[in-house]
Short mmCIF file of C-alpha atoms and ligand atoms in Angstrom, two decimals:
data_model
loop_
_atom_site.label_atom_id
_atom_site.label_comp_id
_atom_site.label_asym_id
_atom_site.label_seq_id
_atom_site.Cartn_x
_atom_site.Cartn_y
_atom_site.Cartn_z
CA UNK O 453 -22.91 11.21 -8.27
CA UNK O 454 -25.53 13.21 -7.67
CA UNK O 455 -28.85 12.12 -6.39
CA UNK O 456 -32.30 13.46 -6.08
CA UNK O 457 -32.97 14.83 -3.23
CA UNK O 458 -36.65 15.45 -2.13
CA UNK O 459 -37.67 19.34 -1.47
CA UNK O 460 -37.56 20.24 2.22
CA UNK O 461 -40.87 20.34 3.62
CA UNK O 462 -41.81 24.32 3.32
CA UNK O 463 -41.90 25.24 7.46
CA UNK O 464 -37.58 24.77 6.40
CA UNK O 465 -37.75 27.56 4.25
CA UNK O 466 -39.07 30.42 5.84
CA UNK O 467 -36.86 29.89 9.88
CA UNK O 468 -35.01 32.66 10.82
CA UNK O 469 -31.25 32.11 11.32
CA UNK O 470 -31.39 32.21 15.42
CA UNK O 471 -34.29 29.92 15.13
CA UNK O 472 -32.05 27.53 12.96
CA UNK O 473 -29.20 27.86 15.38
CA UNK O 474 -31.49 27.30 18.35
CA UNK O 475 -32.51 23.73 17.22
CA UNK O 476 -29.78 22.65 15.41
CA UNK O 477 -27.43 23.19 18.98
CA UNK O 478 -31.21 21.17 20.85
CA UNK O 479 -30.90 18.15 18.30
CA UNK O 480 -27.01 18.19 18.98
CA UNK O 481 -28.01 17.57 22.85
CA UNK O 482 -30.60 15.05 22.66
CA UNK O 483 -28.83 13.27 20.69
CA UNK O 484 -25.93 13.03 22.57
CA UNK O 485 -23.10 10.58 21.78
CA UNK O 486 -25.14 8.68 19.26
CA UNK O 487 -24.17 11.60 16.84
CA UNK O 488 -21.19 12.75 15.08
CA UNK O 489 -21.10 15.52 12.70
CA UNK O 490 -17.85 15.35 10.10
CA UNK O 491 -17.40 18.79 8.11
CA UNK O 492 -14.90 19.45 5.84
CA UNK O 493 -12.93 22.74 5.20
CA UNK O 494 -15.03 23.72 1.93
CA UNK O 495 -18.26 24.33 3.80
CA UNK O 496 -19.95 27.14 4.73
CA UNK O 497 -18.80 29.22 7.69
CA UNK O 498 -22.65 28.90 9.24
CA UNK O 499 -22.37 25.31 8.71
CA UNK O 500 -19.07 23.98 9.26
CA UNK O 501 -19.35 25.68 12.88
CA UNK O 502 -21.72 22.56 14.27
CA UNK O 503 -18.94 20.01 13.35
CA UNK O 504 -17.54 18.14 16.12
CA UNK O 505 -14.48 17.60 14.48
CA UNK O 506 -13.42 19.38 10.89
CA UNK O 507 -10.47 18.42 7.91
CA UNK O 508 -9.61 17.42 4.65
CA UNK O 509 -10.38 14.48 3.21
CA UNK O 510 -7.41 12.45 4.50
CA UNK O 511 -8.26 13.64 8.07
CA UNK O 512 -12.03 13.13 7.59
CA UNK O 513 -10.83 9.55 6.53
CA UNK O 514 -8.74 9.08 8.84
CA UNK O 515 -11.75 10.12 11.36
CA UNK O 516 -14.59 8.72 10.16
CA UNK O 517 -12.25 4.23 10.17
CA UNK O 518 -11.51 4.90 13.94
CA UNK O 519 -15.67 6.44 15.11
CA UNK O 520 -16.85 3.65 16.62
CA UNK O 521 -19.25 4.48 19.04
CA UNK O 522 -22.01 6.99 17.11
CA UNK O 523 -24.90 5.53 15.78
CA UNK O 524 -25.07 8.78 13.07
CA UNK O 525 -22.38 10.42 11.38
CA UNK O 526 -23.98 13.24 9.43
CA UNK O 527 -21.41 14.31 6.99
CA UNK O 528 -21.25 17.73 5.96
CA UNK O 529 -18.73 17.25 2.81
CA UNK O 530 -19.53 15.70 -1.24
CA UNK O 531 -21.16 12.61 -1.43
CA UNK O 532 -17.72 10.85 -2.20
CA UNK O 533 -17.01 11.21 1.25
CA UNK O 534 -20.05 9.92 2.96
CA UNK O 535 -19.37 7.14 0.70
CA UNK O 536 -15.99 6.47 1.81
CA UNK O 537 -16.95 7.10 5.68
CA UNK O 538 -20.14 4.35 5.07
CA UNK O 539 -16.97 2.28 3.80
CA UNK O 540 -14.74 3.08 6.99
CA UNK O 541 -17.65 2.49 9.87
CA UNK O 542 -19.21 -0.61 10.89
CA UNK O 543 -22.28 -1.82 9.31
CA UNK O 544 -24.40 -0.73 12.47
CA UNK O 545 -23.37 3.00 12.01
CA UNK O 546 -25.34 5.37 9.58
CA UNK O 547 -23.68 7.55 7.72
CA UNK O 548 -26.14 10.82 6.20
CA UNK O 549 -25.27 13.26 3.52
CA UNK O 550 -27.82 16.32 4.37
CA UNK O 551 -28.17 17.26 0.12
CA UNK O 552 -27.86 14.36 -1.77
CA UNK O 553 -27.72 16.46 -4.54
CA UNK O 554 -24.10 17.58 -2.90
CA UNK O 555 -22.25 15.42 -5.15
CA UNK O 556 -18.80 16.19 -6.84
CA UNK O 557 -18.03 16.88 -10.86
CA UNK O 558 -14.56 15.40 -10.51
CA UNK O 559 -15.61 12.70 -9.07
CA UNK O 560 -18.30 11.64 -12.05
CA UNK O 561 -15.94 12.15 -14.57
CA UNK O 562 -14.41 8.67 -14.17
CA UNK O 563 -17.45 5.67 -14.91
CA UNK O 564 -16.89 1.90 -14.12
CA UNK O 565 -16.97 0.52 -17.50
CA UNK O 566 -14.88 3.79 -19.26
CA UNK O 567 -11.73 2.79 -16.76
CA UNK O 568 -12.26 -0.92 -17.23
CA UNK O 569 -11.91 -0.29 -20.96
CA UNK O 570 -8.62 1.85 -20.38
CA UNK O 571 -7.11 -0.84 -18.33
CA UNK O 572 -7.86 -4.01 -20.88
CA UNK O 573 -6.39 -1.61 -23.33
CA UNK O 574 -3.13 -0.80 -21.43
CA UNK O 575 -2.74 -4.47 -20.67
CA UNK O 576 -2.97 -5.64 -24.23
CA UNK O 577 -1.16 -3.25 -24.91
CA UNK O 578 1.73 -2.94 -22.91
CA UNK O 579 2.07 -6.69 -20.82
CA UNK O 580 3.22 -4.80 -18.03
CA UNK O 581 2.14 -4.68 -14.28
CA UNK O 582 -0.38 -1.57 -13.66
CA UNK O 583 -1.19 0.09 -10.30
CA UNK O 584 -4.68 1.95 -9.88
CA UNK O 585 -4.54 4.51 -7.61
CA UNK O 586 -7.24 6.71 -7.73
CA UNK O 587 -8.00 9.68 -5.31
CA UNK O 588 -10.68 9.31 -2.87
CA UNK O 589 -12.70 12.32 -5.28
CA UNK O 590 -14.38 9.22 -7.06
CA UNK O 591 -16.79 6.59 -6.84
CA UNK O 592 -17.51 3.96 -4.21
CA UNK O 593 -17.09 1.71 -7.96
CA UNK O 594 -14.06 3.56 -9.25
CA UNK O 595 -12.37 2.55 -5.18
CA UNK O 596 -13.67 -0.73 -5.52
CA UNK O 597 -12.16 -1.54 -8.62
CA UNK O 598 -8.53 -0.14 -7.26
CA UNK O 599 -9.19 -2.35 -4.04
CA UNK O 600 -9.88 -5.43 -6.75
CA UNK O 601 -6.55 -4.42 -8.42
CA UNK O 602 -4.09 -4.15 -5.66
CA UNK O 603 -4.38 -0.62 -6.35
CA UNK O 604 -5.02 2.35 -3.41
CA UNK O 605 -6.67 5.50 -2.42
CA UNK O 606 -4.51 8.52 -2.02
CA UNK O 607 -5.79 12.07 -0.93
CA UNK O 608 -3.87 15.82 -1.26
CA UNK O 609 -1.88 14.81 1.49
CA UNK O 610 -0.77 11.68 0.87
CA UNK O 611 -0.50 11.35 -3.06
CA UNK O 612 3.39 12.06 -3.15
CA UNK O 613 3.97 9.36 0.03
CA UNK O 614 2.23 7.27 -2.43
CA UNK O 615 3.93 7.79 -5.62
CA UNK O 616 7.08 7.68 -3.58
CA UNK O 617 6.83 4.05 -3.00
CA UNK O 618 4.81 3.29 -6.27
CA UNK O 619 7.54 4.79 -8.48
CA UNK O 620 10.37 2.69 -7.08
CA UNK O 621 9.44 -0.40 -9.00
CA UNK O 622 9.24 -0.83 -13.05
CA UNK O 623 4.93 -0.51 -13.64
CA UNK O 624 2.64 1.61 -15.08
CA UNK O 625 0.44 3.67 -12.77
CA UNK O 626 -2.90 4.70 -13.35
CA UNK O 627 -4.38 7.73 -11.81
CA UNK O 628 -7.63 8.78 -11.41
CA UNK O 629 -9.83 10.84 -12.10
CA UNK O 630 -7.65 13.93 -11.61
CA UNK O 631 -5.10 14.52 -14.53
CA UNK O 632 -3.82 17.43 -12.35
CA UNK O 633 -3.13 15.91 -8.84
CA UNK O 634 -1.72 13.20 -10.79
CA UNK O 635 0.58 15.30 -13.14
CA UNK O 636 1.46 17.36 -10.30
CA UNK O 637 2.76 14.49 -8.16
CA UNK O 638 4.32 12.98 -10.87
CA UNK O 639 6.35 15.89 -11.99
CA UNK O 640 7.67 16.42 -7.85
CA UNK O 641 8.40 12.87 -8.01
CA UNK O 642 10.54 12.46 -11.00
CA UNK O 643 8.19 11.65 -13.34
CA UNK O 644 9.21 12.79 -16.78
CA UNK O 645 6.28 14.66 -19.00
CA UNK O 646 7.41 12.65 -21.49
CA UNK O 647 6.65 9.85 -19.43
CA UNK O 648 3.15 10.44 -18.88
CA UNK O 649 0.07 9.65 -21.22
CA UNK O 650 -2.83 11.33 -20.95
CA UNK O 651 -6.33 9.29 -21.21
CA UNK O 652 -9.23 10.78 -22.57
CA UNK O 653 -12.06 8.10 -22.08
CA UNK O 654 -14.02 9.90 -25.12
CA UNK O 655 -11.00 9.42 -27.56
CA UNK O 656 -12.08 8.00 -30.85
CA UNK O 657 -9.10 6.13 -32.72
CA UNK O 658 -6.49 6.49 -29.96
CA UNK O 659 -2.97 5.32 -30.88
CA UNK O 660 -1.19 4.41 -27.65
CA UNK O 661 2.89 5.01 -27.82
CA UNK O 662 4.90 2.26 -28.22
CA UNK O 663 7.15 2.83 -25.09
CA UNK O 664 4.83 2.56 -21.82
CA UNK O 665 3.89 5.09 -20.15
CA UNK O 666 5.29 5.36 -16.30
CA UNK O 667 1.94 7.59 -15.85
CA UNK O 668 -1.08 7.15 -17.12
CA UNK O 669 -3.54 10.68 -16.42
CA UNK O 670 -7.69 10.17 -16.12
CA UNK O 671 -8.33 13.56 -18.08
CA UNK O 672 -10.89 14.33 -15.12
CA UNK O 673 -10.64 17.87 -13.29
CA UNK O 674 -12.15 20.00 -10.27
CA UNK O 675 -14.20 22.72 -11.74
CA UNK O 676 -13.13 24.83 -9.02
CA UNK O 677 -9.26 24.44 -8.68
CA UNK O 678 -9.35 24.30 -13.16
CA UNK O 679 -10.29 28.26 -12.75
CA UNK O 680 -6.59 29.47 -11.51
CA UNK O 681 -4.42 30.62 -14.16
CA UNK O 682 -1.10 31.58 -14.32
CA UNK O 683 -2.36 34.69 -15.52
CA UNK O 684 -4.15 35.32 -12.30
CA UNK O 685 -0.21 34.66 -10.25
CA UNK O 686 1.22 37.47 -12.55
CA UNK O 687 -1.57 40.12 -11.90
CA UNK O 688 -1.98 39.15 -8.00
CA UNK O 689 2.07 39.43 -7.67
CA UNK O 690 2.15 42.82 -9.46
CA UNK O 691 -0.25 44.71 -7.25
CA UNK O 692 0.79 42.89 -3.98
CA UNK O 693 5.06 43.14 -3.78
CA UNK O 694 5.98 40.49 -1.94
CA UNK O 695 3.22 38.68 -2.00
CA UNK O 696 3.33 34.48 -1.77
CA UNK O 697 1.04 32.10 -3.70
CA UNK O 698 -0.02 29.29 -2.34
CA UNK O 699 -1.96 26.83 -4.42
CA UNK O 700 -3.73 23.39 -4.05
CA UNK O 701 -2.87 20.56 -6.21
CA UNK O 702 -5.78 20.58 -8.27
CA UNK O 703 -4.97 23.68 -10.45
CA UNK O 704 -3.18 22.99 -13.68
CA UNK O 705 0.87 21.92 -13.07
CA UNK O 706 1.40 25.59 -15.30
CA UNK O 707 -0.43 27.48 -11.72
CA UNK O 708 1.83 24.84 -9.12
CA UNK O 709 5.00 25.54 -11.06
CA UNK O 710 4.15 28.87 -10.80
CA UNK O 711 3.49 29.34 -7.53
CA UNK O 712 5.77 29.87 -4.33
CA UNK O 713 3.94 27.10 -2.55
CA UNK O 714 1.76 24.05 -3.61
CA UNK O 715 -0.10 21.63 -0.82
CA UNK O 716 -2.91 19.98 0.40
CA UNK O 717 -5.94 21.85 2.45
CA UNK O 718 -4.35 20.51 5.64
CA UNK O 719 -1.14 22.04 4.29
CA UNK O 720 -2.30 25.51 2.92
CA UNK O 721 -4.29 26.28 6.30
CA UNK O 722 -0.94 25.02 8.31
CA UNK O 723 1.32 26.95 6.14
CA UNK O 724 -0.66 30.14 6.91
CA UNK O 725 -1.51 29.97 10.39
CA UNK O 726 2.24 29.84 11.01
CA UNK O 727 3.33 32.03 9.01
CA UNK O 728 4.44 35.58 10.67
CA UNK O 729 2.27 37.92 11.42
CA UNK O 730 2.36 40.48 8.50
CA UNK O 731 3.19 37.85 5.49
CA UNK O 732 0.52 38.24 2.40
CA UNK O 733 -0.75 35.01 0.79
CA UNK O 734 -2.94 34.89 -2.37
CA UNK O 735 -4.19 31.46 -2.18
CA UNK O 736 -5.28 29.47 -4.96
CA UNK O 737 -8.33 27.22 -3.38
CA UNK O 738 -12.13 27.06 -2.54
CA UNK O 739 -13.25 30.43 -1.80
CA UNK O 740 -15.11 29.40 1.50
CA UNK O 741 -11.70 27.73 3.00
CA UNK O 742 -9.73 31.18 2.39
CA UNK O 743 -12.82 33.47 3.45
CA UNK O 744 -11.86 31.48 6.61
CA UNK O 745 -8.20 31.88 6.70
CA UNK O 746 -8.65 35.11 6.10
CA UNK O 747 -11.38 36.13 9.35
CA UNK O 748 -9.01 33.80 11.06
CA UNK O 749 -5.73 35.27 10.96
CA UNK O 750 -6.07 39.26 11.12
CA UNK O 751 -2.65 39.95 11.43
CA UNK O 752 -1.81 38.64 7.74
CA UNK O 753 -3.12 39.50 4.56
CA UNK O 754 -4.68 36.60 2.72
CA UNK O 755 -6.12 37.08 -0.73
CA UNK O 756 -8.29 35.04 -2.52
CA UNK O 757 -6.17 34.18 -6.04
CA UNK O 758 -9.38 35.08 -7.92
CA UNK O 759 -12.28 35.77 -5.92
CA UNK O 760 -14.80 36.14 -8.93
CA UNK O 761 -15.22 32.28 -9.64
CA UNK O 762 -13.74 29.52 -6.90
CA UNK O 763 -16.62 28.73 -4.23
CA UNK O 764 -17.81 24.79 -4.70
CA UNK O 765 -21.51 24.69 -5.32
CA UNK O 766 -21.93 21.31 -4.46
CA UNK O 767 -20.20 21.88 -0.94
CA UNK O 768 -22.22 24.72 -0.53
CA UNK O 769 -25.72 22.85 -1.13
CA UNK O 770 -25.37 21.73 2.62
CA UNK O 771 -27.02 24.75 4.47
CA UNK O 772 -28.84 25.16 7.51
CA UNK O 773 -32.25 23.87 6.59
CA UNK O 774 -30.17 20.32 5.65
CA UNK O 775 -28.73 20.74 8.39
CA UNK O 776 -31.65 20.86 10.75
CA UNK O 777 -33.93 18.56 8.34
CA UNK O 778 -31.53 15.94 9.01
CA UNK O 779 -31.03 16.21 12.81
CA UNK O 780 -34.81 16.62 13.13
CA UNK O 781 -35.30 13.01 11.25
CA UNK O 782 -33.15 11.63 13.52
CA UNK O 783 -34.24 13.10 16.81
CA UNK O 784 -37.71 12.07 15.72
CA UNK O 785 -35.98 8.21 14.95
CA UNK O 786 -36.22 8.18 10.95
CA UNK O 787 -33.04 8.17 8.38
CA UNK O 788 -33.10 10.35 5.90
CA UNK O 789 -30.86 10.50 3.12
CA UNK O 790 -28.74 7.51 4.59
CA UNK O 791 -25.65 6.54 2.11
CA UNK O 792 -25.27 3.02 1.65
CA UNK O 793 -22.88 1.01 -0.51
CA UNK O 794 -23.62 -2.48 -1.81
CA UNK O 795 -21.70 -4.51 0.64
CA UNK O 796 -19.24 -6.19 -2.37
CA UNK O 797 -18.26 -3.21 -3.28
CA UNK O 798 -17.77 -1.97 0.59
CA UNK O 799 -15.45 -4.94 0.49
CA UNK O 800 -13.28 -3.87 -1.90
CA UNK O 801 -13.21 -0.39 -1.75
CA UNK O 802 -12.31 -0.65 1.65
CA UNK O 803 -8.63 -2.64 1.21
CA UNK O 804 -8.25 0.09 -1.41
CA UNK O 805 -8.77 3.01 1.85
CA UNK O 806 -7.05 0.54 4.47
CA UNK O 807 -3.60 0.57 1.97
CA UNK O 808 -3.78 4.46 1.88
CA UNK O 809 -4.53 5.07 5.55
CA UNK O 810 -1.69 1.97 6.65
CA UNK O 811 0.36 4.43 4.10
CA UNK O 812 -0.15 7.44 5.93
CA UNK O 813 -0.12 6.18 9.44
P1 LIG V 347 -8.39 17.52 -0.19
O1 LIG V 347 -9.62 17.67 1.43
O2 LIG V 347 -7.90 16.70 -0.23
O3 LIG V 347 -7.57 19.04 -0.12
O4 LIG V 347 -9.09 17.63 -1.42
C1 LIG V 347 -9.63 18.96 -1.66
C2 LIG V 347 -11.19 18.90 -2.44
O5 LIG V 347 -11.55 19.13 -3.41
C3 LIG V 347 -12.08 18.47 -1.64
O6 LIG V 347 -13.02 18.00 -2.60
FE1 LIG V 348 -14.84 17.66 -6.47
FE2 LIG V 348 -13.86 20.30 -6.60
FE3 LIG V 348 -15.62 20.55 -5.45
FE4 LIG V 348 -14.09 19.09 -4.15
S1 LIG V 348 -13.90 21.45 -4.69
S2 LIG V 348 -15.81 18.71 -3.98
S3 LIG V 348 -13.10 18.12 -6.26
S4 LIG V 348 -15.65 20.38 -6.90
#
């Protein structure tokens, strides 16, 4: 969900990098333990450097759930992550997103009314237990839907563990909103392609198969990871003998099955960091992270699988001027851009998040 961001006051537009750096650090030390800055790995270098903690979606959810001291949690990431942090923190804590336009196109691909319609159709058709699982890259409404239907959230770090548990029983998993993470995880845990049903909420005259599916996949996708292709893998292997291809499971199953390895953001970081000096990697994920991995591993070759189009533009909306503006507000006792979920939705979303955190702890 992207909201409207008020334009920054003009004084923020002409500041030098040094001036912004000095003032951000000054605000951080003024606010002291009242402030925690969380940063997702896809953030720009000139922003992630201020994060007290950095992580992937799972790690940041765990950190938000543990954080009890700070009054202000400034989230350098996207809207659904700030929503998750608000749900997991106490009512006295305030979660701030420095730019309200930092949304996630995938999270916006599943709307509550559409998901309810899908649920009703599946129940009417199959009369079987359905368990909804949503990737954390979803709105608080969708997490709440999963919470009230005995379902849970997952991240790319723990989707496998959650599938392994849920597939033990005879029921239908409704996976939202990322088709690819759902398909890749399903395939890994033994669901056959013919046991999956792709749900297009816009489809007219839908005909459901007679045989109940084991896995229903919502047809959402990440605009960044969807752009990696099997052909890029062939090309990069041709040009770089011995290179290993490592991709995120938001990529299509054609890409994941062709790659040498696939896994979450934390898995990608760990795999490259722990690989021997001299090894070569083509990484299929967000460009800020790949560039940082290359910088932090100068003894290895780290290339982006496709350098021309894999920057997450919404993650990149969080920049120094917006961070400084948010911190200036807090230092002056004003809370701007607070992300607040209504208590009823937050309560149900929390059920879904807690079920995930319990499985991942
Ligand atoms: P993870 O942080 O779960 O790897 O997800 C990547 C992502 O797309 C975040 O928006
Ligand atoms: Fe959303 Fe993809 Fe950007 Fe992650 S990388 S925030 S899933 S658009």
